[in-house]
XYZ file of N, CA, C and O in Angstrom:
344
model
N -7.310 -25.167 -12.969
C -6.764 -24.514 -11.796
C -5.422 -23.888 -12.165
O -4.595 -24.475 -12.824
N -5.229 -22.654 -11.727
C -3.978 -21.966 -12.046
C -2.955 -22.180 -10.940
O -3.299 -22.462 -9.802
N -1.711 -22.030 -11.306
C -0.624 -22.138 -10.342
C -0.397 -20.762 -9.732
O 0.243 -19.906 -10.333
N -0.925 -20.513 -8.530
C -0.872 -19.182 -7.927
C 0.518 -18.792 -7.432
O 0.749 -17.644 -7.099
N 1.441 -19.717 -7.433
C 2.798 -19.387 -6.989
C 3.422 -18.332 -7.894
O 4.098 -17.420 -7.432
N 3.167 -18.405 -9.186
C 3.773 -17.484 -10.142
C 2.869 -16.319 -10.527
O 3.202 -15.560 -11.424
N 1.737 -16.150 -9.856
C 0.782 -15.120 -10.239
C 0.810 -13.878 -9.357
O -0.131 -13.097 -9.363
N 1.868 -13.671 -8.593
C 1.962 -12.486 -7.738
C 2.451 -11.293 -8.550
O 3.345 -11.405 -9.370
N 1.844 -10.134 -8.304
C 2.233 -8.904 -8.981
C 2.463 -7.808 -7.951
O 1.704 -7.675 -6.992
N 3.482 -7.017 -8.185
C 3.799 -5.913 -7.287
C 2.737 -4.835 -7.434
O 2.488 -4.341 -8.530
N 2.114 -4.508 -6.322
C 1.060 -3.494 -6.338
C 1.600 -2.131 -5.920
O 1.305 -1.116 -6.544
N 2.403 -2.112 -4.850
C 2.890 -0.828 -4.337
C 4.144 -1.033 -3.495
O 4.369 -2.110 -2.950
N 4.924 0.041 -3.383
C 6.099 0.057 -2.505
C 5.909 1.199 -1.520
O 5.476 2.287 -1.905
N 6.219 0.931 -0.256
C 6.022 1.921 0.798
C 7.351 2.252 1.467
O 8.192 1.389 1.630
N 7.485 3.500 1.882
C 8.708 3.945 2.540
C 8.821 3.420 3.963
O 9.913 3.310 4.499
N 7.685 3.143 4.589
C 7.698 2.616 5.954
C 6.890 1.323 6.020
O 5.945 1.132 5.256
N 7.259 0.478 6.947
C 6.558 -0.799 7.120
C 5.103 -0.589 7.526
O 4.224 -1.319 7.085
N 4.847 0.413 8.373
C 3.490 0.630 8.875
C 2.532 1.010 7.748
O 1.382 0.600 7.746
N 2.998 1.770 6.766
C 2.154 2.096 5.617
C 1.767 0.824 4.868
O 0.610 0.645 4.486
N 2.745 -0.040 4.645
C 2.477 -1.296 3.962
C 1.519 -2.175 4.743
O 0.595 -2.763 4.177
N 1.720 -2.266 6.055
C 0.844 -3.081 6.890
C -0.577 -2.538 6.901
O -1.549 -3.300 6.861
N -0.716 -1.228 6.940
C -2.029 -0.596 6.933
C -2.787 -0.908 5.645
O -3.946 -1.323 5.668
N -2.125 -0.749 4.513
C -2.784 -1.004 3.228
C -3.015 -2.499 3.004
O -4.031 -2.889 2.423
N -2.102 -3.335 3.464
C -2.313 -4.785 3.364
C -3.530 -5.195 4.171
O -4.363 -5.993 3.714
N -3.680 -4.641 5.373
C -4.843 -4.929 6.209
C -6.137 -4.484 5.552
O -7.154 -5.187 5.597
N -6.125 -3.333 4.922
C -7.301 -2.828 4.222
C -7.717 -3.781 3.101
O -8.895 -4.118 2.957
N -6.747 -4.232 2.323
C -7.054 -5.152 1.224
C -7.546 -6.498 1.750
O -8.490 -7.079 1.208
N -6.915 -6.998 2.822
C -7.367 -8.263 3.413
C -8.794 -8.141 3.943
O -9.587 -9.073 3.822
N -9.121 -6.994 4.540
C -10.480 -6.769 5.038
C -11.501 -6.725 3.912
O -12.691 -6.889 4.161
N -11.040 -6.487 2.692
C -11.916 -6.501 1.524
C -11.878 -7.847 0.804
O -12.320 -7.961 -0.340
N -11.315 -8.854 1.452
C -11.337 -10.210 0.920
C -10.260 -10.550 -0.090
O -10.348 -11.579 -0.760
N -9.234 -9.719 -0.210
C -8.177 -9.966 -1.189
C -7.011 -10.703 -0.539
O -6.744 -10.557 0.653
N -6.297 -11.473 -1.342
C -5.109 -12.185 -0.892
C -3.903 -11.303 -1.166
O -3.652 -10.927 -2.309
N -3.175 -10.949 -0.121
C -2.015 -10.076 -0.282
C -0.808 -10.672 0.435
O -0.948 -11.482 1.343
N 0.361 -10.249 -0.005
C 1.605 -10.625 0.650
C 2.399 -9.350 0.854
O 2.507 -8.515 -0.047
N 2.946 -9.186 2.055
C 3.730 -8.004 2.374
C 5.176 -8.421 2.574
O 5.478 -9.277 3.394
N 6.069 -7.824 1.797
C 7.491 -8.152 1.846
C 8.255 -6.989 2.464
O 8.286 -5.892 1.925
N 8.862 -7.228 3.613
C 9.686 -6.215 4.253
C 10.970 -6.046 3.451
O 11.512 -7.009 2.919
N 11.465 -4.822 3.371
C 12.682 -4.563 2.604
C 13.945 -4.711 3.432
O 15.033 -4.418 2.964
N 13.791 -5.169 4.667
C 14.950 -5.437 5.513
C 14.731 -6.749 6.248
O 13.644 -7.029 6.715
N 15.785 -7.544 6.347
C 15.707 -8.802 7.077
C 15.959 -8.630 8.566
O 15.857 -9.573 9.338
N 16.259 -7.417 8.987
C 16.547 -7.142 10.390
C 15.251 -6.751 11.095
O 14.616 -5.757 10.727
N 14.829 -7.518 12.109
C 13.598 -7.182 12.841
C 13.679 -5.778 13.442
O 14.705 -5.373 13.985
N 12.598 -5.041 13.312
C 12.540 -3.694 13.863
C 13.092 -2.616 12.953
O 12.938 -1.432 13.228
N 13.703 -2.994 11.872
C 14.253 -2.030 10.924
C 13.115 -1.537 10.034
O 12.473 -2.317 9.346
N 12.839 -0.255 10.069
C 11.714 0.310 9.327
C 12.196 0.803 7.967
O 12.287 1.990 7.712
N 12.493 -0.145 7.086
C 13.094 0.201 5.805
C 12.099 0.225 4.652
O 12.470 0.454 3.527
N 10.848 -0.027 4.929
C 9.845 -0.026 3.886
C 9.353 -1.421 3.577
O 9.810 -2.409 4.153
N 8.385 -1.471 2.659
C 7.768 -2.747 2.325
C 7.214 -2.706 0.911
O 6.953 -1.639 0.365
N 7.042 -3.899 0.345
C 6.421 -4.051 -0.975
C 5.164 -4.890 -0.790
O 5.181 -5.904 -0.097
N 4.091 -4.454 -1.400
C 2.803 -5.136 -1.320
C 2.561 -5.888 -2.625
O 2.644 -5.301 -3.702
N 2.288 -7.187 -2.505
C 2.061 -8.051 -3.663
C 0.634 -8.591 -3.613
O 0.110 -8.875 -2.537
N -0.005 -8.737 -4.786
C -1.347 -9.319 -4.878
C -1.395 -10.327 -6.018
O -0.569 -10.290 -6.929
N -2.386 -11.192 -5.962
C -2.589 -12.164 -7.028
C -3.076 -11.446 -8.295
O -3.781 -10.431 -8.218
N -2.687 -11.965 -9.447
C -3.002 -11.334 -10.732
C -4.495 -11.092 -10.918
O -4.911 -10.022 -11.367
N -5.325 -12.062 -10.533
C -6.766 -11.915 -10.746
C -7.412 -10.898 -9.802
O -8.550 -10.499 -10.013
N -6.680 -10.423 -8.792
C -7.203 -9.422 -7.859
C -6.498 -8.076 -7.997
O -6.792 -7.133 -7.267
N -5.598 -7.975 -8.963
C -4.783 -6.776 -9.132
C -5.629 -5.525 -9.401
O -5.446 -4.493 -8.749
N -6.562 -5.583 -10.319
C -7.379 -4.413 -10.672
C -8.235 -3.969 -9.489
O -8.330 -2.765 -9.193
N -8.837 -4.922 -8.789
C -9.667 -4.582 -7.636
C -8.820 -3.959 -6.524
O -9.212 -2.970 -5.913
N -7.658 -4.515 -6.273
C -6.762 -3.982 -5.243
C -6.332 -2.563 -5.600
O -6.296 -1.680 -4.727
N -6.021 -2.314 -6.857
C -5.611 -0.975 -7.282
C -6.744 0.022 -7.105
O -6.529 1.145 -6.659
N -7.985 -0.382 -7.413
C -9.136 0.503 -7.222
C -9.305 0.861 -5.748
O -9.587 2.016 -5.410
N -9.133 -0.109 -4.876
C -9.272 0.144 -3.437
C -8.203 1.122 -2.960
O -8.501 2.093 -2.261
N -6.956 0.895 -3.353
C -5.890 1.798 -2.935
C -6.057 3.192 -3.534
O -5.766 4.191 -2.876
N -6.546 3.271 -4.769
C -6.756 4.565 -5.413
C -7.858 5.371 -4.729
O -7.891 6.597 -4.829
N -8.768 4.683 -4.038
C -9.885 5.365 -3.395
C -9.521 5.941 -2.028
O -10.310 6.660 -1.426
N -8.306 5.663 -1.549
C -7.879 6.161 -0.241
C -7.567 7.647 -0.348
O -6.798 8.076 -1.197
N -8.179 8.408 0.533
C -7.916 9.843 0.584
C -6.682 10.068 1.451
O -6.651 9.669 2.611
N -5.677 10.695 0.883
C -4.422 10.921 1.595
C -4.438 12.323 2.174
O -4.704 13.296 1.490
N -4.142 12.416 3.470
C -4.090 13.708 4.143
C -2.716 13.843 4.779
O -2.486 13.411 5.899
N -1.788 14.428 4.040
C -0.425 14.603 4.527
C -0.321 15.863 5.368
O -1.006 16.847 5.124
N 0.576 15.852 6.338
C 0.805 17.025 7.176
C 1.288 18.192 6.317
O 0.915 19.334 6.544
N 2.085 17.914 5.310
C 2.583 18.969 4.423
C 1.435 19.624 3.674
O 1.436 20.842 3.465
N 0.423 18.841 3.276
C -0.745 19.406 2.605
C -1.487 20.357 3.531
O -1.964 21.415 3.122
N -1.621 19.984 4.805
C -2.303 20.826 5.774
C -1.544 22.131 5.972
O -2.146 23.205 6.085
N -0.213 22.073 5.996
C 0.582 23.284 6.139
C 0.411 24.193 4.933
O 0.288 25.405 5.076
N 0.379 23.618 3.737
C 0.170 24.404 2.520
C -1.182 25.101 2.556
O -1.302 26.266 2.185
N -2.224 24.406 3.023
C -3.558 24.993 3.106
C -3.579 26.161 4.073
O -4.193 27.194 3.812
N -2.892 26.016 5.217
C -2.836 27.098 6.196
C -2.114 28.326 5.645
O -2.516 29.450 5.884
N -1.054 28.103 4.899
C -0.301 29.215 4.323
C -1.138 29.954 3.293
O -1.098 31.181 3.197
N -1.948 29.219 2.529
C -2.798 29.845 1.528
C -3.890 30.681 2.188
O -4.319 31.685 1.659
N -4.330 30.250 3.379
C -5.368 30.988 4.105
C -4.791 32.156 4.893
O -5.526 32.902 5.522
N -3.467 32.302 4.904
C -2.819 33.367 5.659
C -2.613 33.023 7.123
O -2.342 33.878 7.930
N -2.767 31.765 7.483
C -2.613 31.312 8.873
C -1.272 30.632 9.069
O -1.190 29.481 9.359
N -0.199 31.342 8.906
C 1.119 30.730 8.999
C 1.478 30.429 10.406
O 1.500 31.071 11.320
């Protein structure tokens, strides 16, 4: 049996807490053990978060996060400008 206390690895850092919570929920729904660390000790402060996973689940967690399709508002604006729809 391994000592899981020392087996946490940083998977990702997020600029907002909600991004971290969303991705942590996704990983938990896929059966992975995750820990979300807020970057501020002040409740309600949206300073970002760090997502941690166990070493033996690190590769699987990274594959899941890599499979997320990101649709940023800035990307949509760039697409509209390319189509001539400014």
